[in-house]
Backbone as a printed PyTorch tensor [residue, N CA C, xyz], in Angstrom:
tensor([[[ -72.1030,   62.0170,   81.8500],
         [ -71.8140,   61.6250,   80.4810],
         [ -70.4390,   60.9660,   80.4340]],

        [[ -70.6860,   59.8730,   79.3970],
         [ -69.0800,   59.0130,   79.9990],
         [ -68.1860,   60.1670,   79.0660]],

        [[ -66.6660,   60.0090,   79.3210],
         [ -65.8340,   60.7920,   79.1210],
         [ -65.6670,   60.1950,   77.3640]],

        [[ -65.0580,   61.5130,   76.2880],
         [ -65.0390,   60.8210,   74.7590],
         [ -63.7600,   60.8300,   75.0920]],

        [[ -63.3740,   60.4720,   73.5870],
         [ -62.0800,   60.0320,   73.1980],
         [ -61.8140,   60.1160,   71.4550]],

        [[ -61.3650,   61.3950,   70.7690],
         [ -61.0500,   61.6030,   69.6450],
         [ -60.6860,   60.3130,   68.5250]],

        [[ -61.3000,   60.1470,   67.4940],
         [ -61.0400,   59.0150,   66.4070],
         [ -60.4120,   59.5340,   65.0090]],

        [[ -59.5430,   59.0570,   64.5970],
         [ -58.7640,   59.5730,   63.5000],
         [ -58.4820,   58.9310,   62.6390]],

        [[ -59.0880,   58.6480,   61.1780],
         [ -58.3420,   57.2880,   60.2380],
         [ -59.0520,   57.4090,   58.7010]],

        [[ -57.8000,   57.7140,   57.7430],
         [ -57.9530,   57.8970,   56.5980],
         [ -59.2520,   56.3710,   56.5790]],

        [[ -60.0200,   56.8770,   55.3350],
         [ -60.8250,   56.5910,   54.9880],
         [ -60.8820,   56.1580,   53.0380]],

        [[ -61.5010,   55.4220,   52.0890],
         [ -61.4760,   55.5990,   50.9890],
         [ -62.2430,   56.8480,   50.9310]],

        [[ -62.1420,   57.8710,   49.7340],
         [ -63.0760,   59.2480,   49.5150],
         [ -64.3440,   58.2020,   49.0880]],

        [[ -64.6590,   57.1500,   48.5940],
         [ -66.0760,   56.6520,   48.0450],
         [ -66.9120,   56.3840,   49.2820]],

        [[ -66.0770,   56.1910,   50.2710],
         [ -66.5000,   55.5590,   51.3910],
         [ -66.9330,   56.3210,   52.5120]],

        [[ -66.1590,   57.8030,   52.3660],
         [ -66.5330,   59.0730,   52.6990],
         [ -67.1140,   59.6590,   52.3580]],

        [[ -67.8160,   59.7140,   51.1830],
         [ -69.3320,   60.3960,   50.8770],
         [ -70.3520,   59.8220,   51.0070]],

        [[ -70.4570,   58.5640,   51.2180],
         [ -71.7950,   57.1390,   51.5820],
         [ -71.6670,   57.6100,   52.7360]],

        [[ -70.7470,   57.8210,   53.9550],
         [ -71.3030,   57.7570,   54.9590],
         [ -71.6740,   59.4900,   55.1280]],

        [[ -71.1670,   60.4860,   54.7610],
         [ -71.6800,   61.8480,   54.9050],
         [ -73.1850,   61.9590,   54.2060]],

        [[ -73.3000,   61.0300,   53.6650],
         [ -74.6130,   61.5210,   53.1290],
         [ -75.6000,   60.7520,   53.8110]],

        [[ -75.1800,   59.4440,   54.9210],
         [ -76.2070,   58.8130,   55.1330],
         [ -76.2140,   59.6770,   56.7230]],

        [[ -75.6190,   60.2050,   56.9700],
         [ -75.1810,   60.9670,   58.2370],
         [ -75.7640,   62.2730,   58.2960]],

        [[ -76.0980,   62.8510,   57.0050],
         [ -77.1270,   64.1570,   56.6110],
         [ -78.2650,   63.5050,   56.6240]],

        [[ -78.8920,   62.4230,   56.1940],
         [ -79.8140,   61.9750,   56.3740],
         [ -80.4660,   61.6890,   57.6170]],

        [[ -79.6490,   61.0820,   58.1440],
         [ -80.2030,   60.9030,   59.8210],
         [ -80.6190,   62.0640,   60.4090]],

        [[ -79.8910,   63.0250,   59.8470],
         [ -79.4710,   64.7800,   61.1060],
         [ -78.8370,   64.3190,   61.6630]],

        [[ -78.0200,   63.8730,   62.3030],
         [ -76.7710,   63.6840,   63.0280],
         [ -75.4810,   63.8960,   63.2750]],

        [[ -75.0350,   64.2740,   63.9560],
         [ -73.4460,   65.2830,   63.9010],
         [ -73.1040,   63.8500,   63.9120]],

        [[ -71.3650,   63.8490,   63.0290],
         [ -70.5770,   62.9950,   62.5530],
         [ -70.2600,   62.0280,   64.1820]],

        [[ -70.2760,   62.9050,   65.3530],
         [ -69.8290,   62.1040,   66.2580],
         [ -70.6070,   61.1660,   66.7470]],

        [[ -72.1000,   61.5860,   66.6820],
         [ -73.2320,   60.8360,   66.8100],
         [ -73.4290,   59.3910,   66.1120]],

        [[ -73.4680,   60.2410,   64.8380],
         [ -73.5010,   59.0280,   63.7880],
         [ -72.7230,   58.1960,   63.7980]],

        [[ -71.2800,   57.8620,   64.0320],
         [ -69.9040,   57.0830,   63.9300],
         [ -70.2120,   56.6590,   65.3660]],

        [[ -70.9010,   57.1660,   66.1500],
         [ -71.4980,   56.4050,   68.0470],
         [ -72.3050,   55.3950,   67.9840]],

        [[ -73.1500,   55.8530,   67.2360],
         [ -74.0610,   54.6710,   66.9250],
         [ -74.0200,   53.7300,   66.1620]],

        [[ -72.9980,   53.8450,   64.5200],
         [ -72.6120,   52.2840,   63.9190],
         [ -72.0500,   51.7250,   64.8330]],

        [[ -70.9010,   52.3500,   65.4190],
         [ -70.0350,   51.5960,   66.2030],
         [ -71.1250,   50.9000,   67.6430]],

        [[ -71.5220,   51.4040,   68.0620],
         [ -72.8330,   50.8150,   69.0770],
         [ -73.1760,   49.4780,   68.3410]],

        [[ -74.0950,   49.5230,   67.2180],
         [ -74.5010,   48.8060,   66.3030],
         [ -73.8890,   47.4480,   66.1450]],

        [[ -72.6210,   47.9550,   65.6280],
         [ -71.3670,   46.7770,   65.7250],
         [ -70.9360,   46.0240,   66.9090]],

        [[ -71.0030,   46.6220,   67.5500],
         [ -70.4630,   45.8860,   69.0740],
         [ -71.4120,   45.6820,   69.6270]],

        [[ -72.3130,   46.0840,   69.6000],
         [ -74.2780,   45.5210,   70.4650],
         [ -74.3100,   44.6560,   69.8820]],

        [[ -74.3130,   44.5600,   68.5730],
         [ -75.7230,   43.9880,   68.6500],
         [ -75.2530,   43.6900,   66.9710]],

        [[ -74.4810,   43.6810,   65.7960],
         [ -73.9720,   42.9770,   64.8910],
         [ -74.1460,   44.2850,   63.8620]],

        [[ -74.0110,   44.0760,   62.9710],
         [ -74.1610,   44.8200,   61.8630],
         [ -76.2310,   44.5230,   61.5620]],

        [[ -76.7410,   46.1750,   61.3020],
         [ -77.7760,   45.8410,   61.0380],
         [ -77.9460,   46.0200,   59.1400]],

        [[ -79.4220,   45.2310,   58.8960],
         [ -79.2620,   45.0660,   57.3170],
         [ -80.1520,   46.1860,   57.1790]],

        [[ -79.9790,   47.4180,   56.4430],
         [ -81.1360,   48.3080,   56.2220],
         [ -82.5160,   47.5400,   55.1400]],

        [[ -83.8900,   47.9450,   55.8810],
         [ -84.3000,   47.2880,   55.0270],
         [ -84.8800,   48.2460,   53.7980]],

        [[ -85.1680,   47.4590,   52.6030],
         [ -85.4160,   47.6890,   51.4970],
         [ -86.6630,   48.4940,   51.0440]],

        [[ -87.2820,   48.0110,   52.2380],
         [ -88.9620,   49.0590,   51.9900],
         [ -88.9680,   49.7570,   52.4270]],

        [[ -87.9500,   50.7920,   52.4180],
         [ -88.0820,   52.1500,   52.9010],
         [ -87.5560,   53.3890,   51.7070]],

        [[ -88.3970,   54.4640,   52.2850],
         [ -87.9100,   55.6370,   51.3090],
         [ -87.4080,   57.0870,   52.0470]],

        [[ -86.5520,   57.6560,   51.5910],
         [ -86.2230,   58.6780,   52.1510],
         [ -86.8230,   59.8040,   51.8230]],

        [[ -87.2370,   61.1020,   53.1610],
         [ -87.8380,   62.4300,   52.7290],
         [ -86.6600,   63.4600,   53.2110]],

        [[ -86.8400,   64.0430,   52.5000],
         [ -85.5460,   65.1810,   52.6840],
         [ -86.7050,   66.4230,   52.5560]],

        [[ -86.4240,   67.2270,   53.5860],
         [ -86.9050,   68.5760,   53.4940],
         [ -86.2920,   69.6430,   53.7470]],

        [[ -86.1520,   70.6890,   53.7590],
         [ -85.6590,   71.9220,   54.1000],
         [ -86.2580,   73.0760,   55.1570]],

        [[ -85.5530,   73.3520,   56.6320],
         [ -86.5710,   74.0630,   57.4510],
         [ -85.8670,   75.4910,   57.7380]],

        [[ -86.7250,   76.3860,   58.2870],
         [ -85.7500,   77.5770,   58.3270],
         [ -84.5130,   77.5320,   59.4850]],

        [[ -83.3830,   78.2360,   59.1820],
         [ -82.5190,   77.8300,   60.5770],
         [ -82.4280,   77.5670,   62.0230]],

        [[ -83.8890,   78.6680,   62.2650],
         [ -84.3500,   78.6920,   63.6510],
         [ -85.2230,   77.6500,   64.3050]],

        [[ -85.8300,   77.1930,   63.3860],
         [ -86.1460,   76.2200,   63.5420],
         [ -85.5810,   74.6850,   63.7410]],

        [[ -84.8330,   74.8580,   63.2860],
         [ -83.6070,   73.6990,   62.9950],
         [ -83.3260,   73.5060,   64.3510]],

        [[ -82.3720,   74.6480,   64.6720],
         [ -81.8160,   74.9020,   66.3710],
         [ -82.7190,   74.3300,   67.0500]],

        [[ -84.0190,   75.0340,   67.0760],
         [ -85.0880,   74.9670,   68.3150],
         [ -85.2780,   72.9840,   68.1360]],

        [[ -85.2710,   72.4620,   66.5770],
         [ -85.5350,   71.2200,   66.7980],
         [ -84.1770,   70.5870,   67.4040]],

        [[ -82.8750,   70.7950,   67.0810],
         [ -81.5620,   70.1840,   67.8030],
         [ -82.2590,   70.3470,   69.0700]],

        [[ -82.0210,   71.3290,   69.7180],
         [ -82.1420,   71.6610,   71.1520],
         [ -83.2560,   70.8320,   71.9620]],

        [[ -84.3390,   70.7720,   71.5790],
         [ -85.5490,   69.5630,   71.7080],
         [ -85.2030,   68.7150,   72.1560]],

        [[ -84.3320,   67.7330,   70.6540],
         [ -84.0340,   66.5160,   70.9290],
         [ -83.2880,   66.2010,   71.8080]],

        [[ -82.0560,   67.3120,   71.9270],
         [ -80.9740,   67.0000,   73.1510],
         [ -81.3470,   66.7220,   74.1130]],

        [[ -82.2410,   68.0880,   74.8980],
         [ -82.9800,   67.8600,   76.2360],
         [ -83.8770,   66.8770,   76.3110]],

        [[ -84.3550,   66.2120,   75.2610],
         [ -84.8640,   65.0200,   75.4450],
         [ -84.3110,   62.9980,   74.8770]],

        [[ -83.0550,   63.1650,   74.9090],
         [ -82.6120,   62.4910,   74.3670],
         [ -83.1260,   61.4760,   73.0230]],

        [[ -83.7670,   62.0920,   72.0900],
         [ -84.3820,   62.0020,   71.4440],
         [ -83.3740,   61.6220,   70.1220]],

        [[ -83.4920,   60.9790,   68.9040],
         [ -83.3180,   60.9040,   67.8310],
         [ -84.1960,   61.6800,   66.5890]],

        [[ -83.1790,   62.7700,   66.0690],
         [ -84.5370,   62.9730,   65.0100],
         [ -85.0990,   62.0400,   64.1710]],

        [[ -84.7810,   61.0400,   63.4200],
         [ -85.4710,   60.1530,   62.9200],
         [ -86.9540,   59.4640,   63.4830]],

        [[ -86.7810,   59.2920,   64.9150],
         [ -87.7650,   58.4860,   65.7500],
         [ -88.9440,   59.7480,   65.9420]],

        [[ -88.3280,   60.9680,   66.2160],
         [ -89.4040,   62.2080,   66.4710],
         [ -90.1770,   62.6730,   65.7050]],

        [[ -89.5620,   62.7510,   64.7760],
         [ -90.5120,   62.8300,   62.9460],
         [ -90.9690,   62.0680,   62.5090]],

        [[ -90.5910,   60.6610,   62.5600],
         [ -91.5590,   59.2440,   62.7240],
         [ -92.9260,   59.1850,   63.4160]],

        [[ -92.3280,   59.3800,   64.5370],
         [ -93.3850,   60.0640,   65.6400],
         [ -94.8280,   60.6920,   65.4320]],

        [[ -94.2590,   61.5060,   64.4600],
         [ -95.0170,   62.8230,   64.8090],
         [ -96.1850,   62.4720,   62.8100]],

        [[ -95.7180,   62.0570,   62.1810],
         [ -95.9090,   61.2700,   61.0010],
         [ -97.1380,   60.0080,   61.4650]],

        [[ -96.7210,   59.2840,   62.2450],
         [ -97.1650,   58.4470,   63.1340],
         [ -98.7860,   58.5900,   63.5250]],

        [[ -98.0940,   59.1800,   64.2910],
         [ -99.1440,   60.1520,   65.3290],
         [-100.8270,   60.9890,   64.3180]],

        [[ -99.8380,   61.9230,   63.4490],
         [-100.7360,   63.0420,   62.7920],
         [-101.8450,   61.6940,   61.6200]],

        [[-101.1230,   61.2170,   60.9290],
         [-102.1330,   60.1070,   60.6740],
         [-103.2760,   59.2160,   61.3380]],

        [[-102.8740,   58.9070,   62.5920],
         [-103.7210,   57.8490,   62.8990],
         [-104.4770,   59.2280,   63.5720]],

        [[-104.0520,   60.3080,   63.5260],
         [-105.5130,   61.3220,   64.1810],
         [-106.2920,   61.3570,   63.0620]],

        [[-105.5560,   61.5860,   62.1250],
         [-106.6180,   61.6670,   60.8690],
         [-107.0360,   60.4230,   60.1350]],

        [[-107.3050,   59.4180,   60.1900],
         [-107.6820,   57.8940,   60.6040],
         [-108.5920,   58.2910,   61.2940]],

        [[-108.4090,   58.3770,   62.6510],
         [-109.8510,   58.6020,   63.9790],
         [-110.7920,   59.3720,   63.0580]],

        [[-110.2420,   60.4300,   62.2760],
         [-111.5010,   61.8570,   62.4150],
         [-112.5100,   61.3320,   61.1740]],

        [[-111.7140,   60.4020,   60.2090],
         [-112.5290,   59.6670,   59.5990],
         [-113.7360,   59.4490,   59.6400]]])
């Protein structure tokens, strides 16, 4: 794993709750999330979110939570893409059974 390096820099507070909340959204620890705009930015440009999308917010029990962190880690996984996934997936089975 390449070696980190601590980031530190006042922020506007308006500008600090847009990104904590889009950062709860993902599931993503703050270091993650601030890894990947910055990825974003330097890959590959600023991306435009698109417009036809909607957000689901749910609530799971704690243990569950863990067991899903832990998942994704060992599998370098994104929760967004895994629950996509799995959304994905459970439909087009039920599509087939049609």
């Amino acid at each position: 794993m390449e070696e980190k390096k601590n980031l530190c820099a006042p922020i506007p507070l308006s500008l600090h709750h847009r990104l904590r909340v889009e950062q709860e959204q993902r599931g993503q620890t703050l270091s993650d999330y601030i890894t990947d705009i910055l990825k974003e930015h330097f890959d590959g440009g600023a991306k435009t979110m698109n417009t036809n999308t909607r957000t689901i917010a749910f609530q799971v029990p704690e243990e569950l939570f863990d067991r899903l962190k832990d998942y994704l880690a060992k599998h370098g996984l994104k929760q967004k893409d895994f629950i996509l996934g799995l959304i994905e997936r459970e439909l087009n089975d039920a599509v087939d059974a049609e």
